[in-house]
Each structure stands twice: as C-alpha cells, then as structure tokens.
Amino acid sequence: METNLVVEGLKFMGLGMGAVFLFLIVLIFLMGMMSKIVHKFFPEVQPSAGSSSSSAQNNQKKVVAAITAAIKFHRES
Amino acid sequence: MKKNVIKIFTLFMFFSFSSLYASGPAADAFSHEASTKKVETYQTQSFSEMIDGFINSTGVKAFMSPNLDELSSHGEKMSDFHKSWGRIIMILIAFLLFYLAIAKGFEPLLLLPIGFGGLLANIPVAGIAGPDGFLGIMYEMGLANQFFPILIFMGVGAMTDFGPLLSNPKTALLGGAAQFGIFGTLVGAVALAQYTSIFDFTLQQASAISIIGGADGPTSIFIASKLAPELLGAIAVASYSYMAMVPIIQPPIMKALTTDAERRIKMSTLRHVSRLEKLVFPIMVLVLAILVLPDATPLIGAFMFGNFLKESGVVDRLSDTMQNALINIVTIFLGLAVGSKLAADQFLVADTLAILALGVVAFSAGTAAGVIMAKIMNLFPGNKINPLIGSAGVSAVPMAARVSNKVGMEYDRSNMLLMHAMGPNVAGVIGSAVAAGILISLFS
C-alpha cells in the first residue's frame, strides 16, 4: 500500500507542534520558578539607585537655595 | 603615445611567449611523473593552433556551444539549456540579488555574498563550485557538515537579550504558535507532492522547505543541508529574501486579524530582570533540551553558549568576538557556500518555484498563528496582550519585533511594543530550533 504523504505530514504536524508547545510551556514554568528562587535567595542589591536619588534631591535643594539667594540679592540691590 | 602602446604590447607579447616556452619543458616533466595512465606530452603548436585553442577556451564559446562532456559540480550530466542559457539566467538572477541588496536594502549582509557566490558558481569552464573550486571547498568545509550555521547561531546567541522574555514568560507561547508556519507548510508541501504530478517532494524535502516558516536563516540552512542538500540554494535564498520582506509581508496579515481596539491595547511595563536570572536562563534551556530533545542541542547548545558568555560578563572579549569578528567571517563563508548551490542545474528547476511559493505561505501562516494565539490568550484572565506582538513569534530577530512596534505606533503613537515583542521574538528562535530538532529526530 502506498503511504499517504498528507497523512504523514499531519502526523508530523501534531507531533511537532505538540513538542514545541510542551517545551515552551515547561520552559515558562521553569522561568517562573527560577525567578522566584532568585528573588527569594539572591535579591539584587541596588545601593546605587538609592544614593543617586538622594544626592539628586540634595542637588535640587542646593539649586533652589542658590536661586532664592540670587533673587533676594537682586531685589535688595 | 601610439609608440608607447606598441612598445608595451611587444614587451607583453615577449614576456608571455618566453614564459610559455620556459614553462613548457617543466610541465612536460611533471606530467610524466604525475600521471602514469595518460601520458600527455606538450607538443609544439603553430600560432594559429594556439589562437584556435584559446578561442575554444573562452567563456563566449562555452556559453554559445557548451562542451558536451562538461559535468555539473556533482559530476552529473547537465542539459544543454543548463549549460548555456541557464547560466546566463542565473547570472542575471545574481544581478537581481545585488540590486535587491544594495538598492532595496534586503538583508545585504547575506544576499550580497550569496548573489556573488551564485555569479561565480555559474562561470563555465572554471568549475569554481566544483569539488576543487574554492566555493566547492567552502561548501564541503562548513555547509555539507552544518558547521557554519552552528557558528552563526553562537554569534546570534551572544547578541540576544532574554530579558524581555524572562520578565513576561507567557509570551513564549506566541513564539511556539508561530512555528505552525513550519508544520502547516510541511502539510502543504506534501499535499502538493501527493496531488500534483509536477512536484515530487519527499517528506525530507518537504520538511526542509517548510522550515523556511521558522524565519530563521541559520536554522533553515542547517536543516536543508541535513535533509535535502539538493534544495539548499533555493531554500536559503527564499528564507533570506522573505526575512528581508517581513515588513512587507506581515502588516497586512496582522491588520486583517485584529480589531482596532485590540491594536490599541497597552501592555504593562516589563519588570526588571536580575543578572542572575539572565545567567541561569541559558543553562536552564539547555538542560531542558538535553532532557527532552537531544537532537536540538547542536543548535540550542551553540546558541546558549554564546548567550551564556555574554551574560557571564567576565569574558567580554570572547562575546565581542562572537558578536562581531566571528559572525562576520562565517557570514562571508556561509554566503559564498550557499551561493555555490545557485548553479543553474540545481536552481532552474520547477521545484524552486514551489519553494518560493511555499516560503511565502510558511511566513504568512506563522505570522497568522502568532496573532491568533495572542487573541486566544486574551480570552483567559490576566494581563492582556496586544495581538500585534504575536507576529513577532516568527524568529527573524529583531525585524519582526520592529514590525510589531511600527504597526502598533500607527494606531497609538504612545504605544511602544518593541520590548514586549522581543519576548516572543527570542522565544521564536528557541521554538524553531526545537522544531528543527524534532524534524531531525523524525528522520534519524
């Protein structure tokens, strides 16, 4: 009996799509688990972010102070 | 002026003759030693005989009245058409590839080497694509054994950032759905073979053609040279030209399958991904591939090797070499070696037309499947996905993601989809490598 190529092709499709999805679904679960574990046990320390924002605030305060001083000086003179 | 020209000409003649006479006896002695079967001695010829011989060895003569005994690079007989007009047509096709690459900007990095390789492969007499020609040597060196595509994969791995995928893992499903382009086209190709008498694809050939739908150049070349080397030229050219045409092929399909409201969906911003996650990810994928599908590990292994070196952050020199020097060198070799398969006797066949047609079908089916998958995912509760990023599930990194972004911006200027689309995009690369592994495992 001659093999029906189309039927073969459909079988390939079923197996192929099934395997691709299986692989990616398992991968999605693994990614979720992995990021949970990483965040729980190895949280990323970000000291630079905190210090930079506070220094930025300090800078702004200094700028405001300088401007007010300048305005005051301008008005007085 | 005239005198000078004559002087130079006579000088040139003198040198060429003297060198001819000088090399005569030496060549004579060599041929005596080398070939014991056929003793060919150099015989003095009259000048007119020499001119005759020269005319017989010109390209014009070879094109007009081809040598009956000339064999193709595979050592098979070629029809007269393939030796004369076929070659001229192929050279014109090479010019067309140059035009597309230079004037239209279609994947010039690959189409130029492929086109020039095709030009060289169709030169009569010289046999550049034959076993002793330099294109033939390049083909044997790295394409016949799938070495070059693997090296390219390493470089692509070193250029890939899995951050967007890690921060929104479920978009990986879009990259899986787009692989329907591969398997749907496989069915289409075997249906063509079954129900028409013109095309006669075997399952191997059909699989090699359908992998164009993965929209991943190195993967298509990898599979084609493994399953159907005789179709390699057409498959590679189709694959790279369609990848270049992604911005033309995809948008109409994306717009046809989505409503205006869906195209305006804004996705939540991506969370920050820590360095450790990015470092673990390549190893995780590779371990999964080892457990589930070892046949895919050559591709995935090389890909993840490149990515791992990049994310490790301690071998910037190596990762930099892979991203630039190595991938550039291999691209030259790969392009020329693929071009050697553009010889007239292999490219100018009816199958090529079917491959070009099936390639478009494969791309479109993959795009559509990705978009539809995104719509299906939106039926479930959770963060909504803009279906426009579904089309990026076909690999074609980063072109497909850029297309998603561009189409999204057409409807809402403030909707930046690029990073969201990179998730399915890189998942598509993994997906097509898995699909390739499955096809290999089915035939081994």
Short mmCIF file of C-alpha atoms in Angstrom, two decimals:
data_model
loop_
_atom_site.label_atom_id
_atom_site.label_comp_id
_atom_site.label_asym_id
_atom_site.label_seq_id
_atom_site.Cartn_x
_atom_site.Cartn_y
_atom_site.Cartn_z
CA MET A 1 0.00 0.00 0.00
CA GLU A 2 1.32 3.40 -0.92
CA THR A 3 1.78 5.67 2.05
CA ASN A 4 -0.37 8.76 2.04
CA LEU A 5 2.08 11.62 2.36
CA VAL A 6 -0.54 14.06 3.58
CA VAL A 7 -1.44 11.82 6.49
CA GLU A 8 2.27 11.55 7.28
CA GLY A 9 2.53 15.33 7.15
CA LEU A 10 -0.39 15.73 9.54
CA LYS A 11 1.24 13.30 11.95
CA PHE A 12 4.45 15.35 11.77
CA MET A 13 2.45 18.48 12.46
CA GLY A 14 0.73 17.00 15.51
CA LEU A 15 3.97 15.76 16.99
CA GLY A 16 5.93 18.86 16.07
CA MET A 17 3.52 21.46 17.39
CA GLY A 18 2.90 19.32 20.47
CA ALA A 19 6.59 19.08 21.24
CA VAL A 20 7.25 22.78 20.61
CA PHE A 21 4.42 23.76 22.95
CA LEU A 22 5.41 21.18 25.55
CA PHE A 23 8.96 22.52 25.50
CA LEU A 24 7.89 26.14 25.82
CA ILE A 25 5.21 25.51 28.47
CA VAL A 26 7.72 23.63 30.62
CA LEU A 27 10.13 26.49 29.97
CA ILE A 28 7.54 29.05 31.11
CA PHE A 29 7.04 27.17 34.40
CA LEU A 30 10.77 26.86 34.89
CA MET A 31 11.24 30.56 34.24
CA GLY A 32 8.62 31.40 36.85
CA MET A 33 10.16 29.08 39.42
CA MET A 34 13.65 30.25 38.66
CA SER A 35 12.83 33.94 39.06
CA LYS A 36 11.02 33.21 42.35
CA ILE A 37 14.02 31.34 43.69
CA VAL A 38 16.44 34.00 42.51
CA HIS A 39 14.38 36.81 44.05
CA LYS A 40 13.96 34.94 47.32
CA PHE A 41 17.52 33.79 47.91
CA PHE A 42 19.63 36.15 45.84
CA PRO A 43 17.86 39.50 45.86
CA GLU A 44 19.69 42.01 43.77
CA VAL A 45 21.12 44.81 45.88
CA GLN A 46 20.77 48.21 44.28
CA PRO A 47 22.60 50.63 46.54
CA SER A 48 23.47 52.96 43.71
CA ALA A 49 19.83 53.74 42.92
CA GLY A 50 19.03 54.95 46.45
CA SER A 51 22.11 57.08 46.90
CA SER A 52 21.86 58.66 43.47
CA SER A 53 18.25 59.73 44.05
CA SER A 54 19.05 61.24 47.46
CA SER A 55 22.06 63.07 46.04
CA ALA A 56 19.83 64.34 43.24
CA GLN A 57 17.43 65.68 45.86
CA ASN A 58 20.31 67.37 47.69
CA ASN A 59 21.40 68.91 44.42
CA GLN A 60 17.93 70.24 43.80
CA LYS A 61 17.80 71.76 47.29
CA LYS A 62 21.11 73.46 46.65
CA VAL A 63 19.86 74.81 43.33
CA VAL A 64 16.68 76.13 44.95
CA ALA A 65 18.74 77.74 47.70
CA ALA A 66 21.04 79.35 45.16
CA ILE A 67 18.12 80.70 43.15
CA THR A 68 16.37 82.15 46.19
CA ALA A 69 19.64 83.72 47.30
CA ALA A 70 20.11 85.19 43.85
CA ILE A 71 16.56 86.59 43.81
CA LYS A 72 17.00 88.05 47.25
CA PHE A 73 20.30 89.65 46.25
CA HIS A 74 18.71 91.05 43.08
CA ARG A 75 15.77 92.58 44.98
CA GLU A 76 17.96 94.06 47.68
CA SER A 77 20.31 95.68 45.24
CA MET B 1 51.51 57.87 -27.26
CA LYS B 2 50.97 55.35 -30.02
CA LYS B 3 54.60 54.31 -29.91
CA ASN B 4 54.37 53.66 -26.21
CA VAL B 5 51.37 51.44 -26.62
CA ILE B 6 53.14 49.41 -29.29
CA LYS B 7 56.22 49.14 -27.11
CA ILE B 8 54.22 47.87 -24.14
CA PHE B 9 52.35 45.45 -26.35
CA THR B 10 55.51 43.96 -27.83
CA LEU B 11 57.05 43.73 -24.40
CA PHE B 12 53.97 41.95 -23.12
CA MET B 13 53.99 39.51 -26.06
CA PHE B 14 57.67 38.84 -25.49
CA PHE B 15 57.16 38.02 -21.84
CA SER B 16 54.14 35.87 -22.39
CA PHE B 17 55.89 33.84 -25.07
CA SER B 18 59.10 33.48 -23.15
CA SER B 19 57.23 32.32 -20.07
CA LEU B 20 55.25 29.90 -22.20
CA TYR B 21 58.42 28.35 -23.60
CA ALA B 22 60.06 28.34 -20.21
CA SER B 23 57.19 26.53 -18.57
CA GLY B 24 56.82 24.06 -21.43
CA PRO B 25 59.56 21.57 -20.53
CA ALA B 26 58.86 21.79 -16.82
CA ALA B 27 55.18 20.98 -17.26
CA ASP B 28 56.21 18.18 -19.57
CA ALA B 29 58.41 16.58 -16.94
CA PHE B 30 55.73 16.98 -14.29
CA SER B 31 53.01 15.29 -16.29
CA HIS B 32 55.37 12.37 -16.97
CA GLU B 33 55.82 11.80 -13.30
CA ALA B 34 52.29 12.52 -12.10
CA SER B 35 50.05 10.59 -14.45
CA THR B 36 51.06 7.12 -15.36
CA LYS B 37 47.75 6.31 -17.02
CA LYS B 38 47.64 9.06 -19.57
CA VAL B 39 50.93 10.32 -20.86
CA GLU B 40 50.41 13.76 -22.28
CA THR B 41 53.42 15.46 -23.66
CA TYR B 42 53.42 19.06 -24.63
CA GLN B 43 53.55 19.38 -28.35
CA THR B 44 54.68 22.48 -30.08
CA GLN B 45 51.77 24.19 -31.75
CA SER B 46 51.70 26.66 -34.54
CA PHE B 47 50.49 30.11 -33.60
CA SER B 48 47.16 29.63 -35.38
CA GLU B 49 46.52 26.44 -33.44
CA MET B 50 47.19 28.33 -30.24
CA ILE B 51 44.70 31.00 -31.18
CA ASP B 52 42.21 28.27 -32.03
CA GLY B 53 42.75 26.66 -28.67
CA PHE B 54 42.37 29.96 -26.93
CA ILE B 55 39.11 30.72 -28.70
CA ASN B 56 37.80 27.29 -27.76
CA SER B 57 38.53 28.02 -24.12
CA THR B 58 36.74 31.37 -23.95
CA GLY B 59 33.58 31.96 -22.00
CA VAL B 60 31.73 33.12 -25.12
CA LYS B 61 32.33 29.77 -26.75
CA ALA B 62 31.36 27.90 -23.59
CA PHE B 63 28.07 29.81 -23.38
CA MET B 64 27.22 29.51 -27.06
CA SER B 65 28.11 25.91 -27.77
CA PRO B 66 28.71 24.15 -24.48
CA ASN B 67 31.09 21.28 -24.16
CA LEU B 68 29.14 18.03 -24.41
CA ASP B 69 31.14 16.25 -21.75
CA GLU B 70 31.05 19.01 -19.15
CA LEU B 71 29.66 17.72 -15.87
CA SER B 72 27.92 19.63 -13.11
CA SER B 73 29.60 20.21 -9.76
CA HIS B 74 28.06 16.93 -8.62
CA GLY B 75 29.59 15.05 -11.50
CA GLU B 76 26.22 14.59 -13.18
CA LYS B 77 25.28 15.26 -16.76
CA MET B 78 23.68 18.63 -17.42
CA SER B 79 21.25 19.54 -20.15
CA ASP B 80 22.40 21.96 -22.83
CA PHE B 81 19.96 24.54 -21.51
CA HIS B 82 21.52 24.50 -18.07
CA LYS B 83 24.97 24.90 -19.58
CA SER B 84 24.19 27.86 -21.80
CA TRP B 85 21.06 29.95 -21.24
CA GLY B 86 20.55 28.59 -17.76
CA ARG B 87 23.86 30.03 -16.67
CA ILE B 88 23.12 33.37 -18.24
CA ILE B 89 19.74 33.49 -16.47
CA MET B 90 21.41 32.60 -13.18
CA ILE B 91 23.97 35.36 -13.63
CA LEU B 92 21.11 37.78 -14.21
CA ILE B 93 19.44 36.45 -11.05
CA ALA B 94 22.69 37.18 -9.21
CA PHE B 95 22.50 40.75 -10.52
CA LEU B 96 18.91 40.93 -9.29
CA LEU B 97 20.08 39.86 -5.83
CA PHE B 98 22.72 42.60 -5.92
CA TYR B 99 20.03 45.11 -6.81
CA LEU B 100 17.74 43.93 -4.00
CA ALA B 101 20.60 44.01 -1.51
CA ILE B 102 22.11 47.36 -2.47
CA ALA B 103 19.22 49.46 -3.71
CA LYS B 104 16.43 47.97 -1.62
CA GLY B 105 18.47 47.07 1.45
CA PHE B 106 17.18 43.47 1.61
CA GLU B 107 19.47 41.60 4.04
CA PRO B 108 22.58 42.85 2.22
CA LEU B 109 24.88 41.04 4.63
CA LEU B 110 23.76 37.71 3.24
CA LEU B 111 22.26 38.41 -0.14
CA LEU B 112 25.47 40.00 -1.44
CA PRO B 113 27.75 37.02 -0.63
CA ILE B 114 25.04 34.60 -1.79
CA GLY B 115 24.50 36.53 -5.00
CA PHE B 116 28.20 36.79 -5.74
CA GLY B 117 28.65 33.11 -4.94
CA GLY B 118 25.87 32.40 -7.41
CA LEU B 119 27.60 34.52 -10.02
CA LEU B 120 30.89 32.65 -9.53
CA ALA B 121 29.20 29.26 -9.46
CA ASN B 122 27.76 29.80 -12.93
CA ILE B 123 31.02 30.54 -14.67
CA PRO B 124 31.64 27.86 -17.27
CA VAL B 125 34.97 26.03 -17.64
CA ALA B 126 36.43 27.32 -14.34
CA GLY B 127 34.39 24.98 -12.13
CA ILE B 128 34.56 27.25 -9.09
CA ALA B 129 31.67 25.43 -7.39
CA GLY B 130 33.13 22.03 -8.28
CA PRO B 131 34.98 19.86 -5.78
CA ASP B 132 38.29 21.63 -6.48
CA GLY B 133 37.00 25.19 -6.81
CA PHE B 134 37.12 27.49 -3.82
CA LEU B 135 33.34 27.67 -3.49
CA GLY B 136 33.17 23.90 -3.57
CA ILE B 137 35.83 23.74 -0.88
CA MET B 138 33.89 26.22 1.28
CA TYR B 139 30.74 24.19 0.81
CA GLU B 140 32.46 20.98 1.85
CA MET B 141 34.25 22.73 4.69
CA GLY B 142 31.27 24.15 6.50
CA LEU B 143 27.90 23.65 4.85
CA ALA B 144 27.83 19.97 3.97
CA ASN B 145 28.51 19.21 7.64
CA GLN B 146 26.29 22.05 9.03
CA PHE B 147 29.25 23.73 10.69
CA PHE B 148 28.71 27.34 9.56
CA PRO B 149 25.06 27.64 10.66
CA ILE B 150 26.11 26.45 14.13
CA LEU B 151 28.79 29.14 14.32
CA ILE B 152 26.27 31.76 13.24
CA PHE B 153 23.96 30.55 16.00
CA MET B 154 26.72 31.16 18.53
CA GLY B 155 27.06 34.74 17.41
CA VAL B 156 23.29 35.26 17.41
CA GLY B 157 23.21 33.86 20.94
CA ALA B 158 25.82 36.37 22.02
CA MET B 159 23.69 39.16 20.58
CA THR B 160 20.40 38.03 22.14
CA ASP B 161 18.95 39.51 25.30
CA PHE B 162 16.47 37.22 27.00
CA GLY B 163 15.42 39.94 29.45
CA PRO B 164 12.05 40.74 27.81
CA LEU B 165 11.14 37.05 27.68
CA LEU B 166 12.13 36.49 31.32
CA SER B 167 10.05 39.41 32.51
CA ASN B 168 6.93 38.19 30.70
CA PRO B 169 7.39 34.42 30.29
CA LYS B 170 3.97 33.61 28.90
CA THR B 171 4.76 35.44 25.66
CA ALA B 172 6.90 32.38 24.86
CA LEU B 173 3.65 30.72 23.77
CA LEU B 174 3.44 33.18 20.88
CA GLY B 175 6.85 32.03 19.72
CA GLY B 176 5.56 28.47 19.86
CA ALA B 177 2.38 29.20 17.93
CA ALA B 178 4.32 30.85 15.12
CA GLN B 179 6.03 27.53 14.48
CA PHE B 180 2.73 26.49 12.93
CA GLY B 181 4.18 28.15 9.86
CA ILE B 182 6.69 25.31 9.67
CA PHE B 183 4.37 22.39 10.18
CA GLY B 184 1.44 23.83 8.27
CA THR B 185 3.69 24.33 5.27
CA LEU B 186 5.03 20.82 5.64
CA VAL B 187 1.50 19.53 5.12
CA GLY B 188 1.08 21.93 2.20
CA ALA B 189 4.29 20.72 0.56
CA VAL B 190 3.43 17.03 0.85
CA ALA B 191 -0.08 17.78 -0.39
CA LEU B 192 1.48 19.38 -3.48
CA ALA B 193 3.58 16.28 -3.97
CA GLN B 194 0.61 13.98 -3.43
CA TYR B 195 -2.00 15.68 -5.58
CA THR B 196 0.00 17.22 -8.41
CA SER B 197 2.23 15.41 -10.83
CA ILE B 198 4.66 18.31 -11.39
CA PHE B 199 6.21 18.33 -7.93
CA ASP B 200 7.56 15.27 -6.28
CA PHE B 201 8.78 16.19 -2.84
CA THR B 202 9.81 13.52 -0.41
CA LEU B 203 9.00 14.01 3.26
CA GLN B 204 12.61 15.05 3.84
CA GLN B 205 12.44 17.69 1.14
CA ALA B 206 9.06 18.91 2.34
CA SER B 207 10.43 19.29 5.87
CA ALA B 208 13.47 21.19 4.62
CA ILE B 209 11.24 23.57 2.65
CA SER B 210 8.79 24.10 5.48
CA ILE B 211 11.50 25.21 7.91
CA ILE B 212 11.54 28.49 5.96
CA GLY B 213 8.43 29.24 8.05
CA GLY B 214 10.66 29.37 11.11
CA ALA B 215 12.02 32.60 9.61
CA ASP B 216 15.43 31.72 10.89
CA GLY B 217 18.19 31.70 8.28
CA PRO B 218 20.80 29.53 10.01
CA THR B 219 18.18 27.00 11.10
CA SER B 220 16.83 26.67 7.55
CA ILE B 221 20.34 26.17 6.20
CA PHE B 222 21.10 23.68 8.95
CA ILE B 223 18.02 21.60 8.19
CA ALA B 224 18.27 21.92 4.41
CA SER B 225 21.87 20.76 4.26
CA LYS B 226 20.97 17.86 6.52
CA LEU B 227 17.73 16.68 4.92
CA ALA B 228 17.76 17.96 1.34
CA PRO B 229 21.12 19.41 0.23
CA GLU B 230 19.93 19.49 -3.38
CA LEU B 231 17.38 22.19 -2.47
CA LEU B 232 19.75 24.21 -0.28
CA GLY B 233 20.28 27.11 -2.70
CA ALA B 234 16.60 27.75 -3.28
CA ILE B 235 15.70 27.33 0.39
CA ALA B 236 18.42 29.70 1.58
CA VAL B 237 17.57 32.35 -0.99
CA ALA B 238 13.85 32.08 -0.23
CA SER B 239 14.48 32.16 3.50
CA TYR B 240 16.68 35.25 3.48
CA SER B 241 14.67 37.15 0.90
CA TYR B 242 11.45 36.62 2.82
CA MET B 243 13.13 37.56 6.07
CA ALA B 244 14.07 40.80 4.40
CA MET B 245 10.48 41.23 3.25
CA VAL B 246 8.99 40.75 6.74
CA PRO B 247 7.98 44.46 6.87
CA ILE B 248 6.00 43.95 3.65
CA ILE B 249 4.51 40.50 4.28
CA GLN B 250 3.47 40.81 7.92
CA PRO B 251 1.50 44.06 8.40
CA PRO B 252 -1.47 43.20 6.13
CA ILE B 253 -1.92 39.86 7.90
CA MET B 254 -1.63 41.48 11.32
CA LYS B 255 -4.17 44.15 10.45
CA ALA B 256 -6.60 41.69 8.90
CA LEU B 257 -6.71 39.51 12.00
CA THR B 258 -7.06 42.20 14.67
CA THR B 259 -9.68 44.78 15.59
CA ASP B 260 -8.87 48.42 16.15
CA ALA B 261 -9.40 48.10 19.91
CA GLU B 262 -7.02 45.14 20.11
CA ARG B 263 -4.30 47.03 18.29
CA ARG B 264 -4.51 49.80 20.90
CA ILE B 265 -4.06 47.50 23.90
CA LYS B 266 -1.34 48.85 26.15
CA MET B 267 0.74 46.27 27.91
CA SER B 268 2.00 46.65 31.47
CA THR B 269 5.61 47.72 31.73
CA LEU B 270 8.21 44.98 31.92
CA ARG B 271 9.67 44.22 35.32
CA HIS B 272 13.37 44.43 35.98
CA VAL B 273 15.22 41.15 35.37
CA SER B 274 18.19 40.45 37.59
CA ARG B 275 21.56 39.49 36.18
CA LEU B 276 21.47 36.09 37.87
CA GLU B 277 18.20 35.22 36.11
CA LYS B 278 19.73 36.04 32.75
CA LEU B 279 22.76 33.95 33.64
CA VAL B 280 20.75 30.90 34.72
CA PHE B 281 18.36 31.03 31.77
CA PRO B 282 20.67 29.70 29.01
CA ILE B 283 21.77 26.79 31.18
CA MET B 284 18.14 26.05 32.04
CA VAL B 285 17.06 25.94 28.40
CA LEU B 286 20.00 23.75 27.50
CA VAL B 287 19.29 21.30 30.33
CA LEU B 288 15.66 21.15 29.23
CA ALA B 289 16.76 20.48 25.65
CA ILE B 290 19.12 17.77 26.83
CA LEU B 291 16.29 16.06 28.70
CA VAL B 292 13.54 16.50 26.13
CA LEU B 293 15.14 16.73 22.72
CA PRO B 294 18.86 15.99 22.40
CA ASP B 295 18.53 16.31 18.61
CA ALA B 296 18.03 20.05 19.03
CA THR B 297 21.10 20.50 21.22
CA PRO B 298 23.59 21.32 18.46
CA LEU B 299 21.59 24.46 17.64
CA ILE B 300 20.38 25.28 21.15
CA GLY B 301 23.76 24.41 22.67
CA ALA B 302 25.65 26.79 20.39
CA PHE B 303 23.02 29.48 20.88
CA MET B 304 23.09 29.20 24.64
CA PHE B 305 26.88 29.05 24.71
CA GLY B 306 27.03 32.43 23.03
CA ASN B 307 24.35 33.82 25.32
CA PHE B 308 25.97 32.42 28.45
CA LEU B 309 29.31 34.01 27.65
CA LYS B 310 27.59 37.34 27.07
CA GLU B 311 25.60 37.22 30.29
CA SER B 312 28.51 35.97 32.37
CA GLY B 313 30.03 39.42 31.97
CA VAL B 314 33.57 38.19 32.58
CA VAL B 315 34.56 37.24 29.02
CA ASP B 316 33.63 40.35 27.12
CA ARG B 317 36.49 39.70 24.69
CA LEU B 318 35.06 36.34 23.64
CA SER B 319 31.48 37.52 23.47
CA ASP B 320 32.59 40.54 21.50
CA THR B 321 34.46 38.32 19.03
CA MET B 322 31.42 36.11 18.58
CA GLN B 323 29.13 39.07 18.02
CA ASN B 324 31.40 40.74 15.51
CA ALA B 325 34.52 39.15 14.07
CA LEU B 326 33.45 35.52 14.13
CA ILE B 327 29.94 36.05 12.83
CA ASN B 328 31.23 38.34 10.09
CA ILE B 329 33.82 35.86 8.88
CA VAL B 330 31.39 32.97 8.96
CA THR B 331 28.76 35.07 7.17
CA ILE B 332 31.17 35.55 4.26
CA PHE B 333 31.90 31.83 4.06
CA LEU B 334 28.29 30.83 4.58
CA GLY B 335 27.02 33.23 1.93
CA LEU B 336 29.53 32.13 -0.68
CA ALA B 337 28.98 28.45 0.10
CA VAL B 338 25.22 28.86 -0.24
CA GLY B 339 25.82 30.77 -3.46
CA SER B 340 27.67 27.76 -4.84
CA LYS B 341 24.32 25.98 -4.77
CA LEU B 342 22.84 28.54 -7.14
CA ALA B 343 24.31 26.66 -10.11
CA ALA B 344 21.85 26.63 -12.99
CA ASP B 345 21.34 22.87 -12.97
CA GLN B 346 20.16 22.99 -9.36
CA PHE B 347 18.28 26.27 -9.21
CA LEU B 348 16.48 26.43 -12.55
CA VAL B 349 14.05 23.63 -11.84
CA ALA B 350 10.31 23.65 -11.22
CA ASP B 351 10.88 22.83 -7.55
CA THR B 352 12.39 26.28 -6.98
CA LEU B 353 9.13 27.97 -7.90
CA ALA B 354 7.26 25.73 -5.48
CA ILE B 355 9.80 26.52 -2.76
CA LEU B 356 9.43 30.27 -3.30
CA ALA B 357 5.62 29.95 -3.19
CA LEU B 358 5.61 27.67 -0.15
CA GLY B 359 8.03 30.03 1.60
CA VAL B 360 5.54 32.90 1.46
CA VAL B 361 2.78 30.59 2.67
CA ALA B 362 5.01 29.45 5.55
CA PHE B 363 5.79 33.01 6.61
CA SER B 364 2.18 34.11 6.43
CA ALA B 365 0.91 31.05 8.30
CA GLY B 366 3.45 31.59 11.07
CA THR B 367 2.51 35.26 11.39
CA ALA B 368 -1.20 34.48 11.46
CA ALA B 369 -0.79 31.69 14.01
CA GLY B 370 1.14 34.00 16.33
CA VAL B 371 -1.51 36.72 16.16
CA ILE B 372 -4.35 34.23 16.68
CA MET B 373 -2.54 32.69 19.65
CA ALA B 374 -2.31 36.13 21.27
CA LYS B 375 -6.07 36.56 20.79
CA ILE B 376 -6.70 33.16 22.36
CA MET B 377 -4.50 34.08 25.33
CA ASN B 378 -6.54 37.26 25.81
CA LEU B 379 -9.64 35.09 26.41
CA PHE B 380 -8.08 33.98 29.67
CA PRO B 381 -7.90 36.23 32.73
CA GLY B 382 -4.66 38.05 33.40
CA ASN B 383 -2.74 40.86 31.79
CA LYS B 384 -3.93 41.46 28.25
CA ILE B 385 -1.56 41.00 25.36
CA ASN B 386 -1.53 43.21 22.30
CA PRO B 387 -2.05 40.71 19.45
CA LEU B 388 0.32 42.70 17.27
CA ILE B 389 3.26 41.21 19.14
CA GLY B 390 2.07 37.71 18.16
CA SER B 391 3.51 38.19 14.69
CA ALA B 392 6.96 38.56 16.25
CA GLY B 393 6.79 34.89 17.19
CA VAL B 394 8.39 34.06 13.85
CA SER B 395 12.07 34.37 14.68
CA ALA B 396 13.52 36.98 12.26
CA VAL B 397 15.19 38.83 15.16
CA PRO B 398 14.79 41.78 15.52
CA MET B 399 12.99 42.65 12.31
CA ALA B 400 9.67 41.04 13.30
CA ALA B 401 9.66 42.84 16.66
CA ARG B 402 10.30 46.15 14.92
CA VAL B 403 7.37 45.48 12.61
CA SER B 404 5.09 44.88 15.61
CA ASN B 405 6.27 48.12 17.13
CA LYS B 406 5.76 50.06 13.93
CA VAL B 407 2.24 48.77 13.31
CA GLY B 408 1.35 49.46 16.94
CA MET B 409 2.60 53.05 16.65
CA GLU B 410 0.43 53.58 13.57
CA TYR B 411 -2.66 53.30 15.80
CA ASP B 412 -1.35 54.82 19.01
CA ARG B 413 1.76 56.98 18.91
CA SER B 414 2.47 56.38 22.59
CA ASN B 415 2.25 52.58 22.45
CA MET B 416 5.78 51.20 22.49
CA LEU B 417 5.60 47.49 21.75
CA LEU B 418 9.23 46.88 20.82
CA MET B 419 10.45 45.38 24.08
CA HIS B 420 7.21 43.42 24.55
CA ALA B 421 7.63 41.97 21.06
CA MET B 422 11.23 40.94 21.74
CA GLY B 423 9.91 38.27 24.14
CA PRO B 424 8.01 36.22 21.55
CA ASN B 425 10.77 37.06 19.09
CA VAL B 426 13.54 35.30 21.01
CA ALA B 427 11.12 32.55 22.06
CA GLY B 428 10.56 32.04 18.34
CA VAL B 429 14.27 31.34 17.90
CA ILE B 430 14.10 28.68 20.61
CA GLY B 431 10.85 27.37 19.13
CA SER B 432 12.25 26.99 15.64
CA ALA B 433 15.38 25.31 16.99
CA VAL B 434 13.10 22.85 18.81
CA ALA B 435 11.06 22.30 15.65
CA ALA B 436 14.29 21.67 13.75
CA GLY B 437 15.35 19.15 16.38
CA ILE B 438 12.03 17.34 16.03
CA LEU B 439 12.34 17.14 12.25
CA ILE B 440 15.86 15.75 12.62
CA SER B 441 14.75 13.22 15.22
CA LEU B 442 11.92 12.04 12.96
CA PHE B 443 14.34 11.19 10.17
CA SER B 444 17.15 9.71 12.20
#
